[in-house]
Amino acid sequence: MITSKSKVSKASPNSVRAVIPKNIAELLDIDLGDSIKWTANITAEGVVITVEKLDE
């Protein structure tokens, strides 16, 4: 398992943003301009977020 830490900052009045750590971006093979998909799986135990690179 690889873990990283990011700080959240304000992006606009209705959203926030965080930087994708370099080691995670390399694992996903993402570059500037690529699209990613966020999926939230909500269970009784908590929330698991999955991020994947979209093929365009």
Coordinates of N, CA, C and O in Angstrom, one line a residue:
M1 N 0.8 -1.2 0.0 CA 0.0 0.0 0.0 C 0.9 1.2 0.0 O 1.9 1.3 0.7
I2 N 0.5 2.2 -0.8 CA 1.2 3.5 -0.9 C 0.3 4.6 -0.3 O -0.9 4.6 -0.7
T3 N 0.8 5.4 0.6 CA 0.0 6.5 1.1 C 0.7 7.8 0.9 O 2.0 7.8 0.8
S4 N 0.0 8.8 0.7 CA 0.5 10.2 0.6 C -0.5 11.1 1.3 O -1.6 10.8 1.6
K5 N 0.0 12.3 1.5 CA -0.8 13.3 2.2 C -0.9 14.6 1.4 O 0.1 15.0 0.7
S6 N -2.0 15.2 1.3 CA -2.2 16.5 0.6 C -3.0 17.4 1.5 O -3.8 17.0 2.3
K7 N -2.8 18.7 1.3 CA -3.7 19.7 2.0 C -4.8 20.2 1.0 O -4.5 20.3 -0.2
V8 N -5.9 20.5 1.6 CA -7.0 20.9 0.8 C -7.1 22.5 0.8 O -6.9 23.1 1.9
S9 N -7.3 23.1 -0.3 CA -7.4 24.5 -0.4 C -8.7 24.9 -1.1 O -9.4 24.1 -1.8
K10 N -9.1 26.1 -1.0 CA -10.4 26.6 -1.6 C -10.1 26.8 -3.1 O -9.2 27.4 -3.5
A11 N -11.1 26.3 -3.9 CA -11.0 26.5 -5.4 C -12.0 27.5 -5.9 O -11.7 28.3 -6.7
S12 N -13.2 27.5 -5.3 CA -14.2 28.5 -5.6 C -15.2 28.5 -4.5 O -15.0 27.7 -3.5
P13 N -16.2 29.3 -4.5 CA -17.2 29.3 -3.4 C -17.8 28.0 -3.1 O -18.2 27.7 -2.0
N14 N -17.9 27.1 -4.1 CA -18.6 25.8 -3.9 C -17.7 24.6 -4.1 O -18.3 23.5 -4.2
S15 N -16.4 24.7 -4.1 CA -15.6 23.6 -4.2 C -14.2 23.8 -3.6 O -13.8 24.9 -3.3
V16 N -13.5 22.7 -3.4 CA -12.2 22.7 -2.8 C -11.3 21.9 -3.8 O -11.7 21.2 -4.7
R17 N -9.9 22.0 -3.6 CA -9.0 21.3 -4.4 C -7.9 20.7 -3.6 O -7.5 21.3 -2.5
A18 N -7.3 19.7 -4.1 CA -6.1 19.1 -3.5 C -5.1 18.7 -4.6 O -5.6 18.3 -5.7
V19 N -3.9 18.7 -4.4 CA -2.9 18.3 -5.3 C -2.7 16.7 -5.3 O -2.8 16.1 -4.3
I20 N -2.7 16.1 -6.5 CA -2.4 14.7 -6.6 C -0.9 14.5 -6.4 O -0.1 15.0 -7.2
P21 N -0.5 13.8 -5.3 CA 1.0 13.6 -5.1 C 1.7 13.0 -6.3 O 1.1 12.2 -7.0
K22 N 2.9 13.4 -6.5 CA 3.7 12.9 -7.6 C 3.7 11.4 -7.7 O 3.5 10.8 -8.8
N23 N 3.9 10.7 -6.6 CA 4.0 9.2 -6.7 C 2.7 8.6 -7.1 O 2.7 7.6 -7.8
I24 N 1.6 9.2 -6.7 CA 0.3 8.7 -7.1 C 0.0 9.0 -8.6 O -0.5 8.1 -9.3
A25 N 0.4 10.2 -9.0 CA 0.2 10.6 -10.4 C 1.0 9.7 -11.3 O 0.6 9.3 -12.4
E26 N 2.2 9.3 -10.9 CA 3.1 8.4 -11.7 C 2.4 7.0 -11.8 O 2.4 6.4 -12.8
L27 N 1.8 6.5 -10.7 CA 1.2 5.2 -10.7 C 0.0 5.2 -11.6 O -0.3 4.2 -12.3
L28 N -0.7 6.3 -11.7 CA -1.9 6.4 -12.6 C -1.5 6.8 -14.0 O -2.3 6.7 -14.9
D29 N -0.2 7.1 -14.2 CA 0.3 7.5 -15.5 C -0.5 8.7 -16.0 O -1.0 8.7 -17.2
I30 N -0.7 9.7 -15.2 CA -1.5 10.9 -15.6 C -0.5 12.1 -15.9 O 0.5 12.2 -15.3
D31 N -0.9 12.9 -16.9 CA -0.2 14.1 -17.2 C -1.2 15.3 -17.2 O -2.4 15.1 -17.2
L32 N -0.7 16.5 -17.4 CA -1.5 17.7 -17.5 C -2.5 17.5 -18.6 O -2.2 17.0 -19.7
G33 N -3.8 17.8 -18.4 CA -4.8 17.7 -19.4 C -5.5 16.4 -19.4 O -6.6 16.3 -20.0
D34 N -5.0 15.3 -18.7 CA -5.7 14.1 -18.6 C -7.0 14.2 -17.8 O -7.0 15.1 -16.9
S35 N -7.9 13.3 -18.0 CA -9.1 13.3 -17.2 C -9.1 12.1 -16.2 O -8.6 11.1 -16.5
I36 N -9.6 12.4 -15.0 CA -9.7 11.3 -14.0 C -11.1 11.1 -13.5 O -11.9 12.1 -13.6
K37 N -11.4 10.0 -13.1 CA -12.8 9.7 -12.6 C -12.7 9.4 -11.1 O -11.9 8.6 -10.6
W38 N -13.5 10.1 -10.3 CA -13.6 9.9 -8.8 C -14.9 9.0 -8.5 O -16.0 9.4 -9.0
T39 N -14.7 8.0 -7.8 CA -15.9 7.2 -7.4 C -15.9 7.0 -5.8 O -14.8 6.7 -5.2
A40 N -17.0 7.4 -5.2 CA -17.2 7.2 -3.8 C -18.0 6.1 -3.5 O -19.2 6.0 -3.9
N41 N -17.5 5.1 -2.7 CA -18.3 3.9 -2.3 C -18.6 4.2 -0.8 O -17.7 4.1 0.1
I42 N -19.9 4.4 -0.5 CA -20.3 4.7 0.9 C -20.9 3.4 1.5 O -21.9 2.9 1.0
T43 N -20.4 3.0 2.6 CA -20.9 1.9 3.4 C -21.1 2.2 4.8 O -20.7 3.3 5.3
A44 N -21.5 1.3 5.6 CA -21.7 1.5 7.0 C -20.4 1.8 7.7 O -20.3 2.4 8.8
E45 N -19.3 1.2 7.2 CA -18.0 1.4 7.8 C -17.3 2.7 7.4 O -16.3 3.0 8.0
G46 N -17.7 3.4 6.4 CA -17.1 4.6 6.0 C -17.2 4.8 4.5 O -18.0 4.2 3.8
V47 N -16.3 5.7 4.0 CA -16.3 6.0 2.6 C -14.9 5.6 2.0 O -13.9 5.9 2.6
V48 N -14.9 5.0 0.9 CA -13.7 4.6 0.1 C -13.8 5.4 -1.2 O -14.7 5.2 -2.0
I49 N -12.7 6.2 -1.5 CA -12.7 6.9 -2.8 C -11.7 6.2 -3.7 O -10.6 5.9 -3.3
T50 N -12.1 6.0 -4.9 CA -11.3 5.4 -6.0 C -11.1 6.5 -7.1 O -12.0 7.1 -7.5
V51 N -9.8 6.6 -7.5 CA -9.5 7.5 -8.6 C -8.9 6.7 -9.7 O -8.0 5.9 -9.5
E52 N -9.4 6.9 -10.9 CA -8.8 6.2 -12.1 C -8.6 7.1 -13.3 O -9.4 8.1 -13.4
K53 N -7.6 6.9 -14.1 CA -7.4 7.7 -15.3 C -8.4 7.2 -16.4 O -8.6 6.0 -16.5
L54 N -9.0 8.2 -17.0 CA -9.9 7.9 -18.1 C -9.2 7.8 -19.4 O -8.3 8.7 -19.7
D55 N -9.5 6.8 -20.2 CA -8.9 6.8 -21.6 C -9.7 7.7 -22.5 O -11.0 7.6 -22.5
E56 N -9.1 8.5 -23.2 CA -9.8 9.5 -24.1 C -9.5 9.2 -25.5 O -8.5 8.8 -25.9

